[in-house]
Short mmCIF file of C-alpha atoms in Angstrom, two decimals:
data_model
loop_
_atom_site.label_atom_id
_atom_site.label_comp_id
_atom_site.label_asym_id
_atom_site.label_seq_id
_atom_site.Cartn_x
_atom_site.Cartn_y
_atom_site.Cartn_z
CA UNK S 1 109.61 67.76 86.40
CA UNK S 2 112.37 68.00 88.68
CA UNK S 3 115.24 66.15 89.44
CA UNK S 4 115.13 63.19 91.49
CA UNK S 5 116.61 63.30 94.62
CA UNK S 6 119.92 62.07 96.65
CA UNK S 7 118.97 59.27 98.39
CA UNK S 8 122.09 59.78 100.35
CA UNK S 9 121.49 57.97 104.05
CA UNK S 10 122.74 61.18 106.14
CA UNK S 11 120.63 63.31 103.94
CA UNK S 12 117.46 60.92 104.73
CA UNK S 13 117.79 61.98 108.37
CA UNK S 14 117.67 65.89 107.81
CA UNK S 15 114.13 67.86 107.83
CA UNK S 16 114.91 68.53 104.21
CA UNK S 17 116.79 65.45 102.41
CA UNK S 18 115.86 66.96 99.10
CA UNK S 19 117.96 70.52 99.80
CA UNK S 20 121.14 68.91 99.80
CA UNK S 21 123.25 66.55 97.10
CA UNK S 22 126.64 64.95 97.32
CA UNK S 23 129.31 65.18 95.10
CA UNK S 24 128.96 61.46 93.93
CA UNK S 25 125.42 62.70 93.08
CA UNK S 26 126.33 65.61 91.36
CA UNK S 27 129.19 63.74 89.18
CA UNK S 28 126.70 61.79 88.09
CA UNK S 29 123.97 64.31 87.09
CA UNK S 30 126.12 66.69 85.79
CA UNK S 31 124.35 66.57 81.93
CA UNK S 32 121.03 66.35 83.23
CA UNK S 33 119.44 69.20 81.11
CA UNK S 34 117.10 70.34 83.82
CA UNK S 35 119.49 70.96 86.58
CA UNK S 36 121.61 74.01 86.52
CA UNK S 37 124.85 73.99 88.56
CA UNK S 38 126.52 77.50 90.16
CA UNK S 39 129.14 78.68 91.82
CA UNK S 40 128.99 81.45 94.49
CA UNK S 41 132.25 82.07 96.26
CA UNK S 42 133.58 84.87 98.42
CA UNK S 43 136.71 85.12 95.99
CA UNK S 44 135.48 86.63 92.63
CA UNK S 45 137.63 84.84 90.84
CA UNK S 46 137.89 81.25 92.07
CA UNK S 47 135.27 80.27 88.91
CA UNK S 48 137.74 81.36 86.68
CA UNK S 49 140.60 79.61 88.23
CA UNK S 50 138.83 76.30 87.13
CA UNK S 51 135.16 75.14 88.33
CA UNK S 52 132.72 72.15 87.80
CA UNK S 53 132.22 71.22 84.37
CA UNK S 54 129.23 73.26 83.00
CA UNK S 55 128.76 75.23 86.30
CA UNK S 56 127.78 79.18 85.95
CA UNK S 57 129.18 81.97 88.32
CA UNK S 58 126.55 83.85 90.45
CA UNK S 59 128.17 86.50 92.59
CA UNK S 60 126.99 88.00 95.79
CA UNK S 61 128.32 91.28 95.21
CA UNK S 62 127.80 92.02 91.72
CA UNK S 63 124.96 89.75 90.69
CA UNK S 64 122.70 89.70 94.05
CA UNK S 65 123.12 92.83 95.44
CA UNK S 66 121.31 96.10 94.03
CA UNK S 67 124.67 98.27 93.41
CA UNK S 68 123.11 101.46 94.67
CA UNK S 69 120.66 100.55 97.85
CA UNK S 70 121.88 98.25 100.62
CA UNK S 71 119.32 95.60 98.76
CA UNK S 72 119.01 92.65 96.70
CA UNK S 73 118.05 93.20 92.95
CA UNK S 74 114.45 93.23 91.92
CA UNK S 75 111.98 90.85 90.22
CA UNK S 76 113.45 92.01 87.20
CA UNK S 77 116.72 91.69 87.95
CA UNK S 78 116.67 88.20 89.20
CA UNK S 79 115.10 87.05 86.15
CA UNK S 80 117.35 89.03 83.72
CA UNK S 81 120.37 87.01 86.12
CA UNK S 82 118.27 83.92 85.60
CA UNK S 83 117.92 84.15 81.85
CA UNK S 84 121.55 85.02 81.37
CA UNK S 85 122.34 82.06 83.23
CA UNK S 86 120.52 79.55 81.74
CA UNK S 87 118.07 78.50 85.03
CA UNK S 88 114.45 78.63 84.04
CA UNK S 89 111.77 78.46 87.10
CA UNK S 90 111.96 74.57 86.86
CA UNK S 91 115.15 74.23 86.85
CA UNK S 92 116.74 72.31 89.50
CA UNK S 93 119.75 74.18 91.13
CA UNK S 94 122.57 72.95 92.66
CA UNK S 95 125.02 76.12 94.34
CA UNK S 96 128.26 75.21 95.62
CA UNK S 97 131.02 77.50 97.28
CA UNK S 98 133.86 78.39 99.05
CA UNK S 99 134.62 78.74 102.54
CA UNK S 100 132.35 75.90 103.87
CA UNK S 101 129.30 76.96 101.50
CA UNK S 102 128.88 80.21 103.25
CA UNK S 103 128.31 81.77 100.09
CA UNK S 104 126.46 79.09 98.81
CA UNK S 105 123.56 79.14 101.42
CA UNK S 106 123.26 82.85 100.80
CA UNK S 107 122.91 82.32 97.56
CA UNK S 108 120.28 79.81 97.97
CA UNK S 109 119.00 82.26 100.51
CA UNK S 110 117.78 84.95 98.24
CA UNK S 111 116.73 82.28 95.40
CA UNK S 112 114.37 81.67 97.97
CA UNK S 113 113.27 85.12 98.19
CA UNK S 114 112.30 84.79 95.22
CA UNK S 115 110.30 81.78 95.13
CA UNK S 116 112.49 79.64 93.53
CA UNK S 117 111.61 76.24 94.82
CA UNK S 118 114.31 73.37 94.02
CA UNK S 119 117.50 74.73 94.97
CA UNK S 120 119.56 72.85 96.45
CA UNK S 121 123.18 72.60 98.04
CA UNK S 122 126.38 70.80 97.45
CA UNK S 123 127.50 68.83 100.80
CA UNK S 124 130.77 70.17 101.34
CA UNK S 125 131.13 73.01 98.79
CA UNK S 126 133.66 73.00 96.22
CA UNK S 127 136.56 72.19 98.54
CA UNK S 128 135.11 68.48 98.88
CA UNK S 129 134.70 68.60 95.05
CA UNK S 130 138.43 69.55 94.76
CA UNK S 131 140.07 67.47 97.68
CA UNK S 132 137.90 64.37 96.06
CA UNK S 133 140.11 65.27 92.78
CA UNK S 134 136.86 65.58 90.56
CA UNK S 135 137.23 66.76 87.34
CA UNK S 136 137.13 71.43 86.74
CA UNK S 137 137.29 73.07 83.79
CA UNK S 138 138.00 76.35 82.92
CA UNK S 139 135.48 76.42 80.03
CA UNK S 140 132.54 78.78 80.17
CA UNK S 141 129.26 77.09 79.16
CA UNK S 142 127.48 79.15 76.58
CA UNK S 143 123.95 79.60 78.62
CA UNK S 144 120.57 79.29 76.70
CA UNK S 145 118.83 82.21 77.74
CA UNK S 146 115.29 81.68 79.08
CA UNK S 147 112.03 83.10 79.99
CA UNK S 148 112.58 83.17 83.68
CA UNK S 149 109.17 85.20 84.98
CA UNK S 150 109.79 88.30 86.95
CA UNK S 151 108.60 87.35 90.26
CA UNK S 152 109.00 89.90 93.04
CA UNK S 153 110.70 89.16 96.07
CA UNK S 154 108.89 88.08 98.98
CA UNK S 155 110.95 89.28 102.32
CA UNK S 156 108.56 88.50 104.70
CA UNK S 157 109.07 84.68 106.10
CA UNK S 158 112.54 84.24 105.74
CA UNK S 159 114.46 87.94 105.76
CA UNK S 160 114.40 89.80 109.00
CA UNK S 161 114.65 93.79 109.23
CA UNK S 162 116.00 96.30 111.71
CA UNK S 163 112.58 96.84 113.01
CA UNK S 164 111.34 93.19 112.78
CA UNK S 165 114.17 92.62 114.96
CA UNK S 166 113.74 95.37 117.60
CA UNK S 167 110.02 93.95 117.46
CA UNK S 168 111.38 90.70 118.24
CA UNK S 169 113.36 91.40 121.21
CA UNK S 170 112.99 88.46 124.15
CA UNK S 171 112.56 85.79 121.51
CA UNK S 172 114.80 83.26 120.04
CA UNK S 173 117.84 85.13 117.91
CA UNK S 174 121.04 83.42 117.46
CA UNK S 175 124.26 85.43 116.65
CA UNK S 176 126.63 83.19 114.47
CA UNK S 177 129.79 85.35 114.56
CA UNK S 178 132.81 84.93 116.32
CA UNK S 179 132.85 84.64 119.90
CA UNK S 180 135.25 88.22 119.98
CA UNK S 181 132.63 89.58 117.89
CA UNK S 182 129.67 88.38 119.82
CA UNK S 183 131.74 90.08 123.85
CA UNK S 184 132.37 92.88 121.93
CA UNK S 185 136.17 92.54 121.94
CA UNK S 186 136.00 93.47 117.91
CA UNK S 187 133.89 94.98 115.70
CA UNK S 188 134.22 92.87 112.78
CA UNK S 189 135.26 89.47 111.82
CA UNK S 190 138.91 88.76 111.85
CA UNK S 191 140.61 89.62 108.10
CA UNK S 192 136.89 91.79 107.39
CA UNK S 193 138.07 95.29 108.81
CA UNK S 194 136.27 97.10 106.15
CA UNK S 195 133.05 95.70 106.84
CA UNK S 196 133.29 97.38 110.54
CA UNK S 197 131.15 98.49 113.18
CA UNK S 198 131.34 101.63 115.09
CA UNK S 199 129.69 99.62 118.43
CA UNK S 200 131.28 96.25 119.39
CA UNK S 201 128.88 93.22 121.57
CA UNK S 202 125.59 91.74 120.61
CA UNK S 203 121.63 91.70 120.19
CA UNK S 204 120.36 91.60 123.80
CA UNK S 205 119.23 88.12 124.29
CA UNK S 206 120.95 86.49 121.70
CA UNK S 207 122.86 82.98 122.09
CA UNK S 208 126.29 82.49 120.78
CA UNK S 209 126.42 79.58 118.16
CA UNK S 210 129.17 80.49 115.67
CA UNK S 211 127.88 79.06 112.36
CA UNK S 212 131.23 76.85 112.12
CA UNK S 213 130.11 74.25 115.00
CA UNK S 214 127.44 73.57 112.25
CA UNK S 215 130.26 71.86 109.88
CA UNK S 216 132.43 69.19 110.18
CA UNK S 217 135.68 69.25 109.43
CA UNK S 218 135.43 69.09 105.47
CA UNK S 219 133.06 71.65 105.03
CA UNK S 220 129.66 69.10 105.09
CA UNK S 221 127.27 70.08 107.42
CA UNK S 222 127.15 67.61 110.68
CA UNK S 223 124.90 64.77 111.19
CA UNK S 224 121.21 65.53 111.93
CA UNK S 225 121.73 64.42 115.61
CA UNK S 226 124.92 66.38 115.99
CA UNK S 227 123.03 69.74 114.75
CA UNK S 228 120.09 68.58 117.21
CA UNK S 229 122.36 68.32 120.35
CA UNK S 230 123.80 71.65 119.46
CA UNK S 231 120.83 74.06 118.78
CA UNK S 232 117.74 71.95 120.53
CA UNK S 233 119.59 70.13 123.36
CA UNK S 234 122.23 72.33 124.64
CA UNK S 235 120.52 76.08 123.18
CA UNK S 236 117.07 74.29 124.24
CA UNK S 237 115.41 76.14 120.56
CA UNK S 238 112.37 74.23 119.94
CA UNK S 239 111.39 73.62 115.81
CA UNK S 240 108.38 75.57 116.87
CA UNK S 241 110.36 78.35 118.37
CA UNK S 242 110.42 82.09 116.16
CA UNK S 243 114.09 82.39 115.87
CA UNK S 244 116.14 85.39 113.50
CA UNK S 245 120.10 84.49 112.69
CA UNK S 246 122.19 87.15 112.14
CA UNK S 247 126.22 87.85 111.53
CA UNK S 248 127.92 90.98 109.68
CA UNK S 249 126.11 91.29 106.41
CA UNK S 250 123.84 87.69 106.70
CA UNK S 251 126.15 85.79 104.72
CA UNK S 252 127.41 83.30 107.62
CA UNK S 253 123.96 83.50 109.23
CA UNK S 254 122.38 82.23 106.08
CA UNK S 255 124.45 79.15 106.71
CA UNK S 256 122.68 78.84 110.01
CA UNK S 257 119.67 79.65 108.29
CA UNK S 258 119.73 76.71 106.26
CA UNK S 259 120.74 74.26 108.88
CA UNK S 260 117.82 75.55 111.71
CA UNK S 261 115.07 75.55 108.27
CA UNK S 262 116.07 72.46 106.20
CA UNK S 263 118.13 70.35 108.27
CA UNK S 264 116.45 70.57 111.19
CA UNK S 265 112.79 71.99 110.23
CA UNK S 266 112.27 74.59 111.83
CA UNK S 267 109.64 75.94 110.32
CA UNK S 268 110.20 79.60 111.13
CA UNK S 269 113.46 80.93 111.06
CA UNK S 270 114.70 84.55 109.55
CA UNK S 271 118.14 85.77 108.54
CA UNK S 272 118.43 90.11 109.65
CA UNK S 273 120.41 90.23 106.44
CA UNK S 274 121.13 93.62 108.09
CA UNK S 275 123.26 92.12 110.96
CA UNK S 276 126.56 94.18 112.45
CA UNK S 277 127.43 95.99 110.38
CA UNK S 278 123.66 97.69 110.52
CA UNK S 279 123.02 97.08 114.15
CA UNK S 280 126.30 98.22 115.55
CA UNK S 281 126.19 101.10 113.45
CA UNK S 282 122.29 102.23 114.33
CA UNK S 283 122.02 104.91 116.53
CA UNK S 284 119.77 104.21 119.73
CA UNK S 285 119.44 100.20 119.61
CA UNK S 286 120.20 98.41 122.26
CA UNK S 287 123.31 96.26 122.72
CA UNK S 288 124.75 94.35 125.49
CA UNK S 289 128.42 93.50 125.69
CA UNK S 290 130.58 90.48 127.19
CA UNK S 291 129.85 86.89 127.52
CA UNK S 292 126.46 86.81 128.47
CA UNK S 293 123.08 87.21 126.41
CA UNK S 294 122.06 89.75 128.56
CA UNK S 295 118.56 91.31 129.89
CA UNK S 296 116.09 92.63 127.21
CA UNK S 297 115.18 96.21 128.53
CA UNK S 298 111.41 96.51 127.82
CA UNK S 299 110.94 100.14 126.17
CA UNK R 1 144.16 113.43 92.99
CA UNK R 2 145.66 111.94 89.62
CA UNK R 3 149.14 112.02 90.28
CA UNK R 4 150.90 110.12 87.73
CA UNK R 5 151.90 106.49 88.38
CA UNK R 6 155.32 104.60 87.95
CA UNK R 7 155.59 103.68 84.55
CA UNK R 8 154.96 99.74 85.00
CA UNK R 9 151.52 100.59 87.16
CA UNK R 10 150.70 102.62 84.58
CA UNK R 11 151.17 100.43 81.98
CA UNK R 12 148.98 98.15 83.77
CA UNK R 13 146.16 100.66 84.63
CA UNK R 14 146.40 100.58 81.19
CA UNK R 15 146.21 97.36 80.17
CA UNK R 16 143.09 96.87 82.23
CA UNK R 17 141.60 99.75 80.97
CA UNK R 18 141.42 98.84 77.62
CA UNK R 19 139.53 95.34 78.47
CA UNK R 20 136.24 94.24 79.18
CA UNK R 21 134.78 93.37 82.33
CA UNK R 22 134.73 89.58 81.80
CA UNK R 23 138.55 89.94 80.22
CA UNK R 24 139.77 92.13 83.32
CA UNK R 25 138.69 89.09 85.36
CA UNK R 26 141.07 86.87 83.14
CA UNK R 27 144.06 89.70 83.59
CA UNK R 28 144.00 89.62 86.81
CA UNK R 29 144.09 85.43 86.91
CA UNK R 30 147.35 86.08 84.99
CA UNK R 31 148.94 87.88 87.66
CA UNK R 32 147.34 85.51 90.02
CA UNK R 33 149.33 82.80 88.40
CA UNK R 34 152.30 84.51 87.56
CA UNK R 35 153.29 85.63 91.55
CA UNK R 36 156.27 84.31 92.64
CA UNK R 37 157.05 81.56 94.98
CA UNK R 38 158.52 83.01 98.07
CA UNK R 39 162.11 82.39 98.85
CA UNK R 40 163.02 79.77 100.74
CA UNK R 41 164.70 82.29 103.45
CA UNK R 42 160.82 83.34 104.05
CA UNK R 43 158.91 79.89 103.63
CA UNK R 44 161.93 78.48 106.04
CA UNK R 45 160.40 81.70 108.15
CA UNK R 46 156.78 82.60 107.85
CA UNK R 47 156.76 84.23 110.98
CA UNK R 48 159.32 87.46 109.25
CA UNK R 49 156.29 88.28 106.84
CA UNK R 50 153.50 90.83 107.92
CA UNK R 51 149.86 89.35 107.99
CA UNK R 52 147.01 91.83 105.70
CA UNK R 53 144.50 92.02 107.46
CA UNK R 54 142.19 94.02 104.84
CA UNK R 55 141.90 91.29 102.63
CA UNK R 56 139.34 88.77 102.41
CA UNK R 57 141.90 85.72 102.48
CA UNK R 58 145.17 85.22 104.50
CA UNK R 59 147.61 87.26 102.54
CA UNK R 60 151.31 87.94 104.10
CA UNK R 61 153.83 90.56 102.32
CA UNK R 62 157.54 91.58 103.12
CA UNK R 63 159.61 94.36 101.78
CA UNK R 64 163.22 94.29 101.43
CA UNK R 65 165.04 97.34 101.65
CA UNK R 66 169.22 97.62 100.98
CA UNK R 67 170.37 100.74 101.92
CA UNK R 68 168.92 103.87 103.39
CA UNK R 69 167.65 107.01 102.26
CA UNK R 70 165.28 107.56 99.21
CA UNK R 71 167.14 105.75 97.00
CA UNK R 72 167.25 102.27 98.33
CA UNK R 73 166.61 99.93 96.84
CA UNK R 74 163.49 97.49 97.68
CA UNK R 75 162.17 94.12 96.88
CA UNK R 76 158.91 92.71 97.76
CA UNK R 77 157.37 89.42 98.69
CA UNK R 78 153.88 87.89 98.73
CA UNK R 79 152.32 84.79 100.07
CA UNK R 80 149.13 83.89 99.12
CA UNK R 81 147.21 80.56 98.80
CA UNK R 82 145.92 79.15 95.53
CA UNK R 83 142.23 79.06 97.18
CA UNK R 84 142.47 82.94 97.22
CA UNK R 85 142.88 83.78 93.72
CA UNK R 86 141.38 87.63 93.47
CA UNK R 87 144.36 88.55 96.33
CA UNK R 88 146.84 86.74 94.97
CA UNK R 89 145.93 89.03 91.90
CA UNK R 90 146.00 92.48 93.64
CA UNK R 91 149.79 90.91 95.42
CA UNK R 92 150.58 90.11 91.45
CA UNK R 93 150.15 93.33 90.02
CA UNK R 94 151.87 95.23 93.01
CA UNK R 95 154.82 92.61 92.50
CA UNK R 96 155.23 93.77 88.78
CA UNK R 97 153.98 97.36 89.29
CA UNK R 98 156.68 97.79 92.15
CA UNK R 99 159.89 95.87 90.74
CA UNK R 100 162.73 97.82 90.54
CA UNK R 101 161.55 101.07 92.13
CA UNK R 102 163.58 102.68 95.03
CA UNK R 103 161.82 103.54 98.42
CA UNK R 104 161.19 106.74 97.93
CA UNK R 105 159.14 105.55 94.34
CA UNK R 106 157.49 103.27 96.22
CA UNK R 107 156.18 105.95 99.27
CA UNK R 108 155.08 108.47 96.34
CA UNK R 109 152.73 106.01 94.64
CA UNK R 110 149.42 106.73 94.84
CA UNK R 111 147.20 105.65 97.50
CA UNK R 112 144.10 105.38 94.82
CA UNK R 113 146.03 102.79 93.08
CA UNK R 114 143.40 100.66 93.29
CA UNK R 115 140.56 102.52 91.84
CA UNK R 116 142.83 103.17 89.05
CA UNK R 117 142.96 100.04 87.71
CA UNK R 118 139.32 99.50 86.41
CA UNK R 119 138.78 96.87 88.22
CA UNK R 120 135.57 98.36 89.86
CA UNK R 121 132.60 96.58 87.83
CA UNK R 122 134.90 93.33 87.60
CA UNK R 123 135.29 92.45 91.20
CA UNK R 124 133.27 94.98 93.14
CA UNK R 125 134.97 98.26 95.01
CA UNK R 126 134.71 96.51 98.35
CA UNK R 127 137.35 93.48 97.54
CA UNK R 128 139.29 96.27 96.22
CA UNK R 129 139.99 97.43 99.89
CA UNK R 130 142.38 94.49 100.36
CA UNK R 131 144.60 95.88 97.88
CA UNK R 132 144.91 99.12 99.52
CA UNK R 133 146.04 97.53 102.60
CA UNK R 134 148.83 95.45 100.70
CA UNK R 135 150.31 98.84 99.68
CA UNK R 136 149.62 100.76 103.51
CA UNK R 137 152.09 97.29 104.83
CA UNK R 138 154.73 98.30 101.94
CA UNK R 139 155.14 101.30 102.41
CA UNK R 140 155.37 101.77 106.24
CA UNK R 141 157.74 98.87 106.25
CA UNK R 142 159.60 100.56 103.48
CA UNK R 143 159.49 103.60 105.09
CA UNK R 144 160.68 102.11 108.45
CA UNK R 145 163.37 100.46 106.68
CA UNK R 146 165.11 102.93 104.10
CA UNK R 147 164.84 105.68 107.60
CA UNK R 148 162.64 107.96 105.74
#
């Protein structure tokens, strides 16, 4: 048994109502025993400086990531994580963030690698929670440990590679970074210089939609009609159309991820996890620079 | 490679040396909370601080310096918002580590500061970059300032 959705009225419009949940949602399920809550932030330490009541800390860098291969953990390391953190497979999860969930989605991003099927976000992330005044804590839960099954990661439907993307050429991709990023007029995000590039521009053929025009002003993600006039009327993407997101290391693109797969329903969308900082360092791939998408060069 | 430190960065290398992961994460909190409001000559005056652009969150630091030469004397002074705890933390340890030295103190510490300070497992060696930057900002604008 899972836990019963938001009925939320700007939820019931998305693809995906049951993928997001409000904060007056989450208040109110915060004991429910099967739903785990957790907290993935850029800043390593926001948790600590006070986070919602029972919530555990997952984070990208030293939970998710393998620390010696440009990877995510394994089977066995995701369930180990689980386990530690109290989530068993039927738990319901509910991930909330910083900076307008970006963290978050890529969080729920690679839970979905893994198979892990009700995860869900928090509308607005945990600025909303804070700005509403809802109640933190600094506490640490003490999490049961479980027997979370090791279930290897399955990176075919929703994680683009290098090559998958080179394959793709001429398709749908949409590149979510900064417009200076996209031309070429930087290598990396503003404030990100270690994260850098040695080439600056863009995929060839890929369509500027910074992730941000997907969020309103508080962090929630836009009305299903406002996310439909921005990616299906004025990018003409169809929900039928093959598209791959990427950014600098996928965490901004899994944002976009979310909001092309379970807002919208698209029903096949990748994130090249990959992104920049692989393609503008590869050696030999094509890139095109300035404004434009540019002209896919067939090899 | 291991030159020594100034005595107060070394007593805070070894402070977090001594802790565990989890407990290095609730040091650096402390120094999170504990840095100093800025003056109000530099909140009147944002615009006199130098932006960090190595770290992850919008960070701003000013040095002081009174006098020339290698023994003048410097002061420093972080801004850093509440949302960005983990830099606020790297700006609070070079606040205390730093106090009281004189320019040329400041130049001769170590540029593998951060890697010094365990903080590695606790935070991951990538946010530690932003830290590195704080002190490149310091010490060319102390360096600019005291003439040396």
């Amino acid at each position: 048994m899972t836990v019963a959705h938001d009925p939320d009225s700007k939820f019931a419009e998305y693809a995906h109502p049951e993928r997001l949940v409000s904060t007056e949602w989450l208040a109110k399920h915060l004991s429910d025993p099967e739903l785990v809550v957790v907290e993935s932030d850029e800043d390593v330490l926001l948790y600590e400086t006070g986070h919602i009541p029972g919530a555990v800390k997952v984070d990208w860098h030293l939970d998710l990531n393998d620390p010696v291969t440009r990877d995510y953990i394994d089977g066995e390391g995701f369930a180990r994580l689980m386990s530690a953190k109290g989530i068993s497979r039927e738990t319901t999860v509910v991930i909330y963030g910083d900076k307008s969930n970006w963290w978050a989605a890529y969080a729920l991003w690679v839970f979905t690698l893994f198979g892990h099927s009700d995860v869900r976000l928090l509308d607005g992330g945990r600025a909303k929670w804070i700005a509403e005044e809802r109640e933190t804590t600094k506490d640490v839960a003490d999490a049961q440990p479980t027997d979370y099954p090791t279930v290897e990661r399955v990176d075919s439907g929703i994680r683009a590679f290098k090559d998958d993307v080179l394959d793709h050429l001429g398709n749908p991709l949409i590149d979510v970074r900064s417009p200076q990023e996209y031309t070429g007029e930087r290598t990396h995000m503003p404030d990100y210089p270690e994260e850098g590039a040695l080439r600056g521009g863009h995929i060839p053929g890929a369509d500027s939609v910074p992730w941000a025009r997907a969020a309103a002003e508080d962090g929630t993600f836009k009305s299903r009609a406002d996310l439909a006039a921005i990616y299906q009327d004025e990018k003409s993407l169809s929900p039928t159309d093959d598209v791959i997101a990427y950014c600098r290391i996928g965490e901004r693109s899994s944002h976009t991820w979310f909001v092309l797969n379970h807002l919208l329903g698209f029903e096949k969308v990748r994130n090249y996890d990959g992104s920049w900082t692989e393609w503008g360092n590869a050696v030999r791939v094509p890139i095109v620079k300035g404004e434009a998408p540019g002209e896919v060069k067939q090899a | 490679m291991s030159e020594e430190l100034p005595q107060a960065l070394q007593e805070i290398a070894a402070d977090f040396a001594a802790l565990s992961t989890q407990d290095r994460l609730q040091l650096l909190l402390e120094f999170s909370e504990g840095l100093p409001e800025l003056p109000t000559r530099y909140t009147d005056h944002p615009e006199l601080l130098e932006p960090v652009p190595e770290c992850q969150s919008p960070i701003f630091v000013i040095a002081e310096v009174t006098g020339s030469g290698a023994d003048a004397e410097v002061k420093i002074f972080f801004s850093a918002p509440p949302e960005a705890p983990t830099t606020r933390g790297f700006a609070g340890i070079l606040n205390e580590g730093l106090a009281d030295l004189t320019a040329q103190q400041v130049l001769d510490v170590s540029m593998d500061l951060p890697q010094r300070l365990s903080l590695g497992e606790a935070v991951s060696p990538l946010r530690l970059n932003g830290m590195g930057g704080m002190l490149t900002r310091i010490k060319r604008q102390v360096r600019e300032k005291a003439e040396l």
